[in-house]
Amino acid sequence: MKYFTESEFSDFTKMDPKLLSMLDELREAYGHPIKITSSYRSPDHPIEAAKSSPGEHAHGAAVDIVSDSGGKTFRLVKAAIQVGFQRIGISRKKGFIHLGIGYPGAPNKTIWTY
């Protein structure tokens, strides 16, 4: 990885290599540092355990990144789509963007809000 270190991920070994490559592409396209706030979560993590089945984080196929303004969110989402992220969740209230590459059974090409 060019722009990120293993220590930025809760369990780097569980992260999908495609996602890691796309994060570097995103950083390049965005042109500014990106802070990861959530990466791999085990299926028994409280957030994952509350779901009917574990989500992208439990598959190592998603991260949440900081986005603390509308303009920054727009630029990040635009860059994320350009590099191929197909699952994007936006929380303006909590100031983060979920970026995922999907996993078997997950709907692709979708954007949602929290």
PDB file of C-alpha atoms in Angstrom:
ATOM      1  CA  MET A   1       0.000   0.000   0.000  1.00  0.00           C
ATOM      2  CA  LYS A   2       1.238   3.423  -0.918  1.00  0.00           C
ATOM      3  CA  TYR A   3      -0.826   5.703   1.329  1.00  0.00           C
ATOM      4  CA  PHE A   4      -1.893   3.535   4.261  1.00  0.00           C
ATOM      5  CA  THR A   5      -0.155   1.465   6.917  1.00  0.00           C
ATOM      6  CA  GLU A   6      -1.199  -1.865   8.382  1.00  0.00           C
ATOM      7  CA  SER A   7      -1.724  -0.192  11.755  1.00  0.00           C
ATOM      8  CA  GLU A   8      -4.625   1.849  10.327  1.00  0.00           C
ATOM      9  CA  PHE A   9      -6.695  -1.342  10.075  1.00  0.00           C
ATOM     10  CA  SER A  10      -8.133  -3.254  13.032  1.00  0.00           C
ATOM     11  CA  ASP A  11      -6.954  -6.559  11.511  1.00  0.00           C
ATOM     12  CA  PHE A  12      -5.013  -5.965   8.317  1.00  0.00           C
ATOM     13  CA  THR A  13      -4.762  -9.705   7.590  1.00  0.00           C
ATOM     14  CA  LYS A  14      -8.560  -9.933   7.223  1.00  0.00           C
ATOM     15  CA  MET A  15      -8.847  -7.114   4.677  1.00  0.00           C
ATOM     16  CA  ASP A  16      -9.680  -7.904   1.051  1.00  0.00           C
ATOM     17  CA  PRO A  17      -6.628  -7.072  -1.132  1.00  0.00           C
ATOM     18  CA  LYS A  18      -8.905  -5.550  -3.790  1.00  0.00           C
ATOM     19  CA  LEU A  19     -10.279  -3.099  -1.214  1.00  0.00           C
ATOM     20  CA  LEU A  20      -6.773  -2.153  -0.097  1.00  0.00           C
ATOM     21  CA  SER A  21      -5.731  -1.453  -3.671  1.00  0.00           C
ATOM     22  CA  MET A  22      -8.841   0.624  -4.266  1.00  0.00           C
ATOM     23  CA  LEU A  23      -8.148   2.681  -1.144  1.00  0.00           C
ATOM     24  CA  ASP A  24      -4.776   3.679  -2.588  1.00  0.00           C
ATOM     25  CA  GLU A  25      -6.495   4.565  -5.873  1.00  0.00           C
ATOM     26  CA  LEU A  26      -9.054   6.608  -3.923  1.00  0.00           C
ATOM     27  CA  ARG A  27      -6.345   8.497  -2.055  1.00  0.00           C
ATOM     28  CA  GLU A  28      -4.629   9.257  -5.364  1.00  0.00           C
ATOM     29  CA  ALA A  29      -7.868  10.459  -7.001  1.00  0.00           C
ATOM     30  CA  TYR A  30      -8.941  12.502  -3.954  1.00  0.00           C
ATOM     31  CA  GLY A  31      -5.544  14.146  -3.546  1.00  0.00           C
ATOM     32  CA  HIS A  32      -5.685  14.485   0.246  1.00  0.00           C
ATOM     33  CA  PRO A  33      -5.092  12.202   3.256  1.00  0.00           C
ATOM     34  CA  ILE A  34      -7.951   9.898   4.217  1.00  0.00           C
ATOM     35  CA  LYS A  35      -8.559   8.743   7.784  1.00  0.00           C
ATOM     36  CA  ILE A  36      -9.993   5.273   8.317  1.00  0.00           C
ATOM     37  CA  THR A  37     -12.212   4.995  11.397  1.00  0.00           C
ATOM     38  CA  SER A  38     -13.477   1.428  10.998  1.00  0.00           C
ATOM     39  CA  SER A  39     -12.230  -1.533   9.004  1.00  0.00           C
ATOM     40  CA  TYR A  40     -12.514  -5.269   9.717  1.00  0.00           C
ATOM     41  CA  ARG A  41     -15.023  -6.205  12.421  1.00  0.00           C
ATOM     42  CA  SER A  42     -15.429  -9.775  13.608  1.00  0.00           C
ATOM     43  CA  PRO A  43     -18.911 -11.267  13.210  1.00  0.00           C
ATOM     44  CA  ASP A  44     -19.356 -11.085  16.999  1.00  0.00           C
ATOM     45  CA  HIS A  45     -18.571  -7.347  17.141  1.00  0.00           C
ATOM     46  CA  PRO A  46     -21.681  -5.630  18.611  1.00  0.00           C
ATOM     47  CA  ILE A  47     -22.475  -3.785  15.372  1.00  0.00           C
ATOM     48  CA  GLU A  48     -22.198  -6.955  13.284  1.00  0.00           C
ATOM     49  CA  ALA A  49     -23.963  -9.144  15.848  1.00  0.00           C
ATOM     50  CA  ALA A  50     -26.977  -6.803  15.794  1.00  0.00           C
ATOM     51  CA  LYS A  51     -27.501  -7.479  12.080  1.00  0.00           C
ATOM     52  CA  SER A  52     -29.420 -10.427  10.626  1.00  0.00           C
ATOM     53  CA  SER A  53     -26.106 -11.515   9.061  1.00  0.00           C
ATOM     54  CA  PRO A  54     -22.620  -9.985   9.240  1.00  0.00           C
ATOM     55  CA  GLY A  55     -21.993  -7.168   6.767  1.00  0.00           C
ATOM     56  CA  GLU A  56     -19.129  -5.965   4.625  1.00  0.00           C
ATOM     57  CA  HIS A  57     -16.860  -5.070   7.526  1.00  0.00           C
ATOM     58  CA  ALA A  58     -16.989  -8.689   8.720  1.00  0.00           C
ATOM     59  CA  HIS A  59     -15.916  -9.778   5.244  1.00  0.00           C
ATOM     60  CA  GLY A  60     -12.973  -7.340   5.213  1.00  0.00           C
ATOM     61  CA  ALA A  61     -14.691  -5.692   2.258  1.00  0.00           C
ATOM     62  CA  ALA A  62     -15.417  -2.223   3.672  1.00  0.00           C
ATOM     63  CA  VAL A  63     -14.037   0.697   5.607  1.00  0.00           C
ATOM     64  CA  ASP A  64     -15.512   3.816   7.135  1.00  0.00           C
ATOM     65  CA  ILE A  65     -13.630   7.056   6.552  1.00  0.00           C
ATOM     66  CA  VAL A  66     -13.921  10.527   8.074  1.00  0.00           C
ATOM     67  CA  SER A  67     -15.906  13.099   6.144  1.00  0.00           C
ATOM     68  CA  ASP A  68     -16.711  16.194   8.145  1.00  0.00           C
ATOM     69  CA  SER A  69     -18.126  18.598   5.550  1.00  0.00           C
ATOM     70  CA  GLY A  70     -20.543  18.520   2.646  1.00  0.00           C
ATOM     71  CA  GLY A  71     -17.923  19.547   0.105  1.00  0.00           C
ATOM     72  CA  LYS A  72     -15.475  16.933   1.344  1.00  0.00           C
ATOM     73  CA  THR A  73     -18.212  14.292   1.238  1.00  0.00           C
ATOM     74  CA  PHE A  74     -19.074  15.215  -2.342  1.00  0.00           C
ATOM     75  CA  ARG A  75     -15.430  15.016  -3.470  1.00  0.00           C
ATOM     76  CA  LEU A  76     -14.835  11.720  -1.644  1.00  0.00           C
ATOM     77  CA  VAL A  77     -17.974  10.083  -3.042  1.00  0.00           C
ATOM     78  CA  LYS A  78     -17.162  11.319  -6.542  1.00  0.00           C
ATOM     79  CA  ALA A  79     -13.633   9.884  -6.303  1.00  0.00           C
ATOM     80  CA  ALA A  80     -14.927   6.637  -4.753  1.00  0.00           C
ATOM     81  CA  ILE A  81     -17.295   6.074  -7.663  1.00  0.00           C
ATOM     82  CA  GLN A  82     -14.518   6.868 -10.145  1.00  0.00           C
ATOM     83  CA  VAL A  83     -12.241   4.182  -8.677  1.00  0.00           C
ATOM     84  CA  GLY A  84     -15.016   1.581  -8.571  1.00  0.00           C
ATOM     85  CA  PHE A  85     -16.537   1.478  -5.086  1.00  0.00           C
ATOM     86  CA  GLN A  86     -20.063   0.165  -5.576  1.00  0.00           C
ATOM     87  CA  ARG A  87     -21.466   0.343  -2.053  1.00  0.00           C
ATOM     88  CA  ILE A  88     -21.417   3.760  -0.401  1.00  0.00           C
ATOM     89  CA  GLY A  89     -23.117   4.770   2.833  1.00  0.00           C
ATOM     90  CA  ILE A  90     -23.107   8.379   4.014  1.00  0.00           C
ATOM     91  CA  SER A  91     -23.626   9.596   7.563  1.00  0.00           C
ATOM     92  CA  ARG A  92     -23.532  13.381   7.654  1.00  0.00           C
ATOM     93  CA  LYS A  93     -24.685  13.321  11.292  1.00  0.00           C
ATOM     94  CA  LYS A  94     -21.747  11.154  12.425  1.00  0.00           C
ATOM     95  CA  GLY A  95     -19.316  12.477   9.799  1.00  0.00           C
ATOM     96  CA  PHE A  96     -18.284   9.313   7.977  1.00  0.00           C
ATOM     97  CA  ILE A  97     -18.588   7.523   4.665  1.00  0.00           C
ATOM     98  CA  HIS A  98     -18.822   3.743   4.375  1.00  0.00           C
ATOM     99  CA  LEU A  99     -16.990   2.432   1.300  1.00  0.00           C
ATOM    100  CA  GLY A 100     -17.475  -1.176   0.278  1.00  0.00           C
ATOM    101  CA  ILE A 101     -16.703  -3.514  -2.557  1.00  0.00           C
ATOM    102  CA  GLY A 102     -19.443  -5.995  -1.749  1.00  0.00           C
ATOM    103  CA  TYR A 103     -19.477  -9.706  -1.030  1.00  0.00           C
ATOM    104  CA  PRO A 104     -21.607 -12.595  -2.323  1.00  0.00           C
ATOM    105  CA  GLY A 105     -25.261 -11.795  -1.780  1.00  0.00           C
ATOM    106  CA  ALA A 106     -24.778  -8.068  -1.119  1.00  0.00           C
ATOM    107  CA  PRO A 107     -26.525  -5.643  -3.480  1.00  0.00           C
ATOM    108  CA  ASN A 108     -24.081  -3.666  -5.599  1.00  0.00           C
ATOM    109  CA  LYS A 109     -24.205  -0.185  -7.098  1.00  0.00           C
ATOM    110  CA  THR A 110     -26.047   1.328  -4.162  1.00  0.00           C
ATOM    111  CA  ILE A 111     -25.780   4.461  -2.047  1.00  0.00           C
ATOM    112  CA  TRP A 112     -27.575   4.915   1.278  1.00  0.00           C
ATOM    113  CA  THR A 113     -27.654   7.302   4.214  1.00  0.00           C
ATOM    114  CA  TYR A 114     -27.582   6.637   7.932  1.00  0.00           C
TER     115      TYR A 114
END
